[in-house]
XYZ file of C-alpha atoms in Angstrom:
421
model
C 107.203 102.609 116.091
C 110.071 102.341 118.457
C 110.560 105.969 117.994
C 113.723 107.210 120.458
C 116.760 105.085 119.656
C 116.622 104.000 123.292
C 113.531 102.081 123.207
C 114.708 100.535 119.177
C 117.985 99.616 120.729
C 116.394 97.481 124.437
C 114.250 96.100 121.669
C 116.886 95.031 119.518
C 119.060 93.608 121.831
C 115.256 91.406 123.423
C 115.441 89.687 119.775
C 112.406 89.521 117.592
C 109.157 89.527 118.538
C 105.754 89.840 116.897
C 107.188 93.554 116.328
C 110.005 93.669 114.942
C 112.001 91.901 112.424
C 114.915 91.449 111.690
C 117.469 91.711 108.301
C 121.284 91.696 107.591
C 121.946 92.494 104.133
C 124.093 90.732 101.574
C 125.371 92.837 98.496
C 126.658 90.735 95.121
C 128.288 93.318 94.141
C 126.115 96.837 93.137
C 122.969 95.071 94.215
C 120.812 93.448 97.176
C 121.429 89.278 96.921
C 119.738 88.982 101.022
C 116.833 89.118 101.777
C 115.384 87.597 99.172
C 112.507 89.837 97.627
C 109.669 87.871 98.461
C 111.307 86.897 101.694
C 111.787 90.290 102.721
C 108.156 91.400 100.718
C 106.230 87.740 103.079
C 107.554 90.249 106.481
C 106.182 93.288 105.226
C 102.504 92.567 103.931
C 102.312 90.040 108.133
C 102.686 93.074 109.981
C 100.650 95.646 107.784
C 97.767 92.537 107.947
C 98.153 91.837 111.339
C 99.100 94.916 113.863
C 101.410 97.412 111.788
C 105.798 96.663 113.319
C 108.907 97.717 112.071
C 112.463 96.104 110.512
C 115.770 96.590 111.056
C 117.634 96.023 107.526
C 121.709 96.041 108.896
C 121.034 94.032 111.912
C 121.594 90.462 112.139
C 119.340 87.870 114.315
C 122.215 85.832 115.510
C 123.714 87.166 118.054
C 121.127 90.251 117.343
C 124.391 92.888 116.615
C 123.467 96.076 113.946
C 126.436 94.855 110.986
C 125.024 97.875 109.418
C 125.152 98.509 106.080
C 128.382 100.832 103.298
C 126.777 104.652 103.334
C 127.382 104.209 99.706
C 124.781 101.358 99.136
C 122.496 103.451 101.395
C 120.008 104.223 98.316
C 120.393 101.008 96.699
C 118.901 99.422 99.948
C 116.386 102.194 100.083
C 114.846 101.603 96.780
C 115.197 98.195 97.272
C 113.031 98.276 99.673
C 110.568 100.609 98.039
C 110.232 97.875 94.432
C 109.235 95.260 96.990
C 106.671 97.582 98.120
C 104.831 98.636 95.561
C 105.652 95.072 92.785
C 105.679 92.733 94.807
C 102.386 93.284 97.776
C 99.087 93.770 96.514
C 98.286 96.401 97.274
C 100.935 98.255 97.584
C 102.599 99.780 100.746
C 103.551 102.905 101.698
C 106.049 102.439 104.586
C 108.269 105.196 106.400
C 111.634 103.917 104.710
C 113.923 105.766 107.246
C 117.880 105.511 107.392
C 119.871 106.186 110.460
C 122.753 105.631 112.483
C 123.249 102.547 115.469
C 125.925 102.026 117.311
C 127.358 98.617 116.899
C 128.981 96.807 120.240
C 132.217 98.443 119.500
C 130.708 101.755 119.661
C 130.841 102.717 116.753
C 127.941 103.888 115.087
C 126.691 102.162 112.188
C 123.570 102.991 109.017
C 121.279 100.830 109.284
C 117.007 101.383 107.751
C 114.352 101.218 109.207
C 110.986 99.956 107.812
C 108.132 101.366 110.495
C 104.808 98.819 108.799
C 101.532 100.728 109.723
C 98.218 98.697 110.021
C 96.978 98.484 106.601
C 93.171 99.616 106.154
C 93.570 96.309 103.364
C 94.681 93.327 102.544
C 97.596 92.258 100.902
C 98.614 90.443 99.462
C 102.570 89.023 98.903
C 104.672 85.871 96.704
C 103.497 83.720 100.000
C 99.935 84.204 99.938
C 98.553 86.153 102.136
C 100.366 86.327 105.624
C 99.850 87.452 109.237
C 102.361 87.958 112.294
C 102.203 85.110 115.388
C 104.975 85.937 117.296
C 107.695 86.271 115.835
C 107.247 84.628 112.587
C 104.961 84.718 109.775
C 102.103 82.584 109.416
C 99.946 81.131 105.817
C 96.025 82.443 106.632
C 93.221 79.714 107.272
C 90.368 80.972 104.244
C 88.733 81.325 107.545
C 90.858 83.794 109.467
C 91.272 85.771 106.135
C 87.474 85.867 105.964
C 87.273 87.200 109.825
C 89.818 89.724 108.225
C 88.719 91.202 105.293
C 85.643 91.860 107.080
C 86.826 93.860 109.978
C 88.980 96.055 107.854
C 84.877 96.704 106.671
C 83.787 96.832 109.773
C 85.720 96.939 112.970
C 82.883 95.786 115.881
C 81.083 99.091 115.497
C 83.782 101.609 114.058
C 82.453 101.400 110.289
C 85.806 102.304 107.192
C 84.873 105.411 107.385
C 85.516 105.223 111.205
C 88.636 103.722 111.294
C 92.159 105.508 111.518
C 94.806 105.654 108.834
C 97.820 105.368 110.101
C 100.493 107.515 108.520
C 98.415 110.197 108.295
C 98.979 113.252 110.724
C 96.478 115.392 112.253
C 98.357 118.388 109.939
C 97.409 116.830 107.043
C 94.270 117.745 107.566
C 93.536 120.422 105.814
C 92.478 123.855 107.789
C 90.241 125.421 104.917
C 88.330 122.009 104.654
C 88.103 121.344 108.319
C 86.771 124.851 109.912
C 84.149 125.306 106.676
C 82.461 122.654 109.354
C 82.477 124.508 112.082
C 79.495 126.525 113.226
C 78.783 129.872 114.969
C 78.270 127.380 117.912
C 81.197 126.059 117.498
C 83.277 126.179 120.740
C 85.586 123.733 120.589
C 90.000 123.585 120.172
C 90.961 122.121 116.413
C 91.778 118.065 118.150
C 87.801 118.389 119.937
C 86.217 118.883 116.756
C 88.492 117.058 114.469
C 86.743 114.059 117.490
C 82.876 114.675 117.423
C 82.809 115.998 113.204
C 84.316 112.172 113.045
C 87.389 113.732 110.880
C 89.810 112.413 113.844
C 90.005 109.726 115.874
C 92.029 107.737 118.811
C 93.955 104.964 117.466
C 95.400 101.850 118.590
C 98.187 103.371 120.773
C 95.052 106.808 121.906
C 97.472 109.249 118.771
C 95.112 111.030 117.552
C 94.746 110.172 113.651
C 92.577 111.717 110.987
C 90.008 109.622 110.229
C 88.948 107.019 106.399
C 86.322 109.936 106.381
C 89.103 113.253 107.500
C 90.607 112.326 104.740
C 88.298 111.986 101.656
C 86.852 115.706 103.238
C 89.079 117.099 104.418
C 92.469 116.935 102.474
C 93.409 117.823 99.701
C 94.274 114.976 98.173
C 92.599 111.303 99.097
C 94.147 109.209 96.795
C 98.038 110.067 99.177
C 96.635 107.340 101.229
C 92.661 105.813 99.102
C 94.499 105.494 96.148
C 91.021 104.652 94.390
C 89.126 108.004 96.064
C 88.884 109.172 93.009
C 85.727 109.253 89.880
C 87.507 108.040 85.789
C 85.417 110.232 83.953
C 85.375 109.552 80.251
C 83.787 110.591 76.971
C 83.182 108.499 74.280
C 82.091 108.667 70.831
C 79.032 106.485 69.959
C 78.140 103.873 71.691
C 80.356 101.348 72.395
C 84.299 101.365 74.144
C 85.155 100.275 70.069
C 88.895 100.951 69.334
C 89.767 103.216 66.833
C 92.420 102.330 63.912
C 95.412 102.757 66.740
C 93.570 99.718 68.398
C 93.097 102.078 71.254
C 88.877 103.084 72.171
C 88.660 106.668 71.111
C 88.044 108.815 73.326
C 85.807 112.576 73.071
C 87.343 113.354 76.738
C 89.135 112.206 80.161
C 89.170 113.068 83.740
C 90.459 111.132 86.624
C 89.169 113.573 89.331
C 90.326 114.350 92.163
C 90.496 116.367 95.637
C 87.841 116.262 98.585
C 84.114 114.469 97.449
C 82.100 117.865 97.260
C 84.510 118.755 94.734
C 84.681 115.241 93.171
C 81.204 115.944 92.733
C 81.152 119.263 91.309
C 83.791 118.224 89.488
C 82.294 115.671 87.308
C 79.253 117.275 86.855
C 81.551 119.873 84.791
C 82.542 117.604 83.084
C 78.666 115.755 82.058
C 77.954 118.997 80.942
C 80.971 119.735 78.746
C 80.568 116.854 77.398
C 76.855 116.038 77.040
C 74.824 116.999 73.179
C 71.787 119.641 73.935
C 68.875 119.763 70.534
C 66.853 122.085 69.355
C 63.633 121.461 69.020
C 60.602 123.840 68.367
C 57.660 123.840 69.215
C 55.860 127.570 69.716
C 59.704 128.972 69.153
C 63.497 126.905 69.748
C 64.305 125.130 72.622
C 67.499 123.038 73.912
C 67.068 119.953 75.518
C 70.269 118.586 77.375
C 71.056 114.806 76.661
C 71.042 113.919 80.813
C 68.717 115.705 83.269
C 72.039 117.541 85.182
C 69.514 117.139 88.132
C 69.110 113.376 87.705
C 72.930 113.219 87.193
C 74.017 115.162 90.437
C 71.793 112.896 92.898
C 73.013 110.355 91.124
C 77.281 111.058 91.569
C 76.389 112.747 95.374
C 75.215 109.086 95.849
C 78.070 107.766 94.671
C 80.699 108.910 96.812
C 78.872 108.787 99.602
C 77.656 105.221 99.334
C 80.187 103.487 97.716
C 83.165 100.963 99.383
C 86.021 102.867 100.151
C 87.510 99.324 101.855
C 87.725 97.964 98.045
C 91.310 98.536 97.033
C 91.544 99.291 92.849
C 88.069 100.160 92.864
C 88.018 103.472 91.817
C 84.641 105.156 90.131
C 83.618 105.127 87.494
C 81.680 107.084 84.820
C 81.294 106.417 81.055
C 79.432 108.581 78.992
C 78.164 107.547 74.920
C 75.599 108.511 72.889
C 72.824 107.536 73.940
C 73.338 107.340 77.864
C 75.465 107.349 80.643
C 76.733 104.500 82.839
C 78.632 105.556 86.622
C 79.978 102.632 88.577
C 80.430 102.651 92.069
C 82.304 100.352 94.304
C 80.477 97.609 96.099
C 77.438 96.010 96.936
C 74.486 97.998 98.194
C 74.814 97.899 102.074
C 72.148 96.315 104.705
C 70.707 93.579 102.785
C 68.949 96.111 100.807
C 67.841 94.933 96.700
C 68.213 96.951 94.179
C 64.265 97.319 93.529
C 64.586 98.814 97.431
C 67.116 101.496 96.171
C 63.869 103.859 95.642
C 62.488 103.374 98.780
C 64.816 103.025 101.661
C 67.343 104.240 103.439
C 70.979 103.110 104.529
C 73.493 104.051 104.353
C 77.367 102.637 104.610
C 80.119 105.656 105.449
C 77.606 107.483 108.286
C 80.519 110.197 108.583
C 80.791 111.148 104.545
C 77.429 111.159 104.850
C 76.479 113.207 107.501
C 79.556 115.507 106.340
C 78.743 115.673 103.075
C 74.747 116.920 104.324
C 77.288 120.005 105.560
C 78.180 121.310 102.573
C 76.506 124.200 100.576
C 75.515 123.538 96.939
C 78.523 124.625 95.068
C 77.109 128.490 93.565
C 78.211 127.427 89.926
C 76.158 124.145 89.706
C 72.681 125.940 88.487
C 70.647 123.208 87.821
C 69.486 122.579 91.012
C 65.860 122.845 93.003
C 65.868 126.421 94.400
C 65.604 125.157 97.827
C 68.744 122.529 97.880
C 71.530 123.932 99.694
C 73.805 121.397 101.071
C 75.078 118.629 98.690
C 73.277 116.098 100.895
C 69.546 115.106 100.324
C 68.684 114.015 104.617
C 65.107 113.039 103.563
C 66.072 110.199 100.568
C 64.739 112.077 97.910
C 67.736 111.439 95.992
C 67.374 108.682 94.198
C 63.742 108.662 93.033
C 64.725 112.029 91.106
C 67.140 110.552 89.613
C 64.688 107.365 88.260
C 61.688 110.348 87.989
C 63.560 113.168 85.734
C 65.010 110.917 83.762
C 62.224 109.225 82.766
C 60.610 112.584 82.247
C 63.098 113.749 80.353
C 64.667 109.982 78.365
C 61.428 108.938 78.610
C 62.532 105.679 79.310
C 63.053 104.151 83.057
C 66.995 104.768 84.020
C 68.287 101.657 85.673
C 70.104 100.178 88.650
C 71.664 96.429 87.972
C 74.543 94.491 90.735
C 76.861 93.293 89.021
C 78.772 90.570 91.055
C 77.455 91.534 94.071
C 80.698 93.839 93.450
C 79.597 96.959 91.824
C 75.977 98.825 91.321
C 75.929 99.929 88.078
C 72.802 102.996 87.204
C 71.772 103.255 83.462
C 70.986 107.036 83.154
C 68.741 107.107 79.066
C 69.813 110.324 76.169
C 66.889 112.184 75.594
C 66.784 112.395 71.000
C 66.789 115.076 69.284
C 63.744 115.671 67.365
């Protein structure tokens, strides 16, 4: 915002407004004394909760003069801003912090720091509470407004969360090798047109083409750059519960944070389970090995988790837990569209339409050997995934896998392990 020098100077002459905040910087010794941490955190969070904005440090609001920041203290100011964005705002902000030169009324070029805060995908809390920008000032949101804002962040009008554009991301952030795989022999569109048709990109409020949430999840090497919660936390424990060892830490046999594009996460999570589950040997007419979990059911469960979880819930990741007697898979978000746990095996509903459509185009990796021979893509458009989980799990372990909701905010699947014979 205000990317040209002329536009920025013109805005300063007009004074503070809905998208501009001016702050003079004061020092005590080598540290920033003003603006205060809480004050600046509130200003930045209010911009993020609204339509974004720019905060200029080194410019006095009255009389709208560029007073500058000593060059030898620029780094201290940048660090000060970064610490505020990380420590004083929840969830943390990642604005663009840019030191630059601007002319004072005397004509002398002085250093200032421009903090460009985009409209956020999330709702941020700062020391002053949940704030938003009203004109040239910040205001505490009413309970009603806050509730509407949370809902809008999940779904803007008829635009689902995975269709929303990601402020701060550019089309070049989408890896060509990841989005080109969705091109077919009949696709003649140029890059921008194809990305838009696929839902990997869309125009933001200013008409700038940017990656969507679905685009960052499916076509970037690490979606956590923009969606820090977009990964699977996998842990294999010894025993049947999370029990601390002598040092006081839970005894973990294996652990991994599984990141990358969603289809890659599916493969890596399945390999984690296959690597850590027990395999029992039993004899009837000969020796045979029986796995602890049905891997086709595990595959379906992980695909459903990455496809249908609520990515708008900041800080909540998919959690995969392996124990001696069971597997637990925690997926953030309740069940969409008023569905119930009992209806999961019989009804279809997608929270993330673009993500599911793209997963339905992703081929099953050749190195995953445990699927039915007729399955060619990660998502099954016939909606048989939950049925496979329940039937295959019961057939192997003698107990039906169980779904349950925790506080209407997390869907948990428990798959029982097969015992040795």
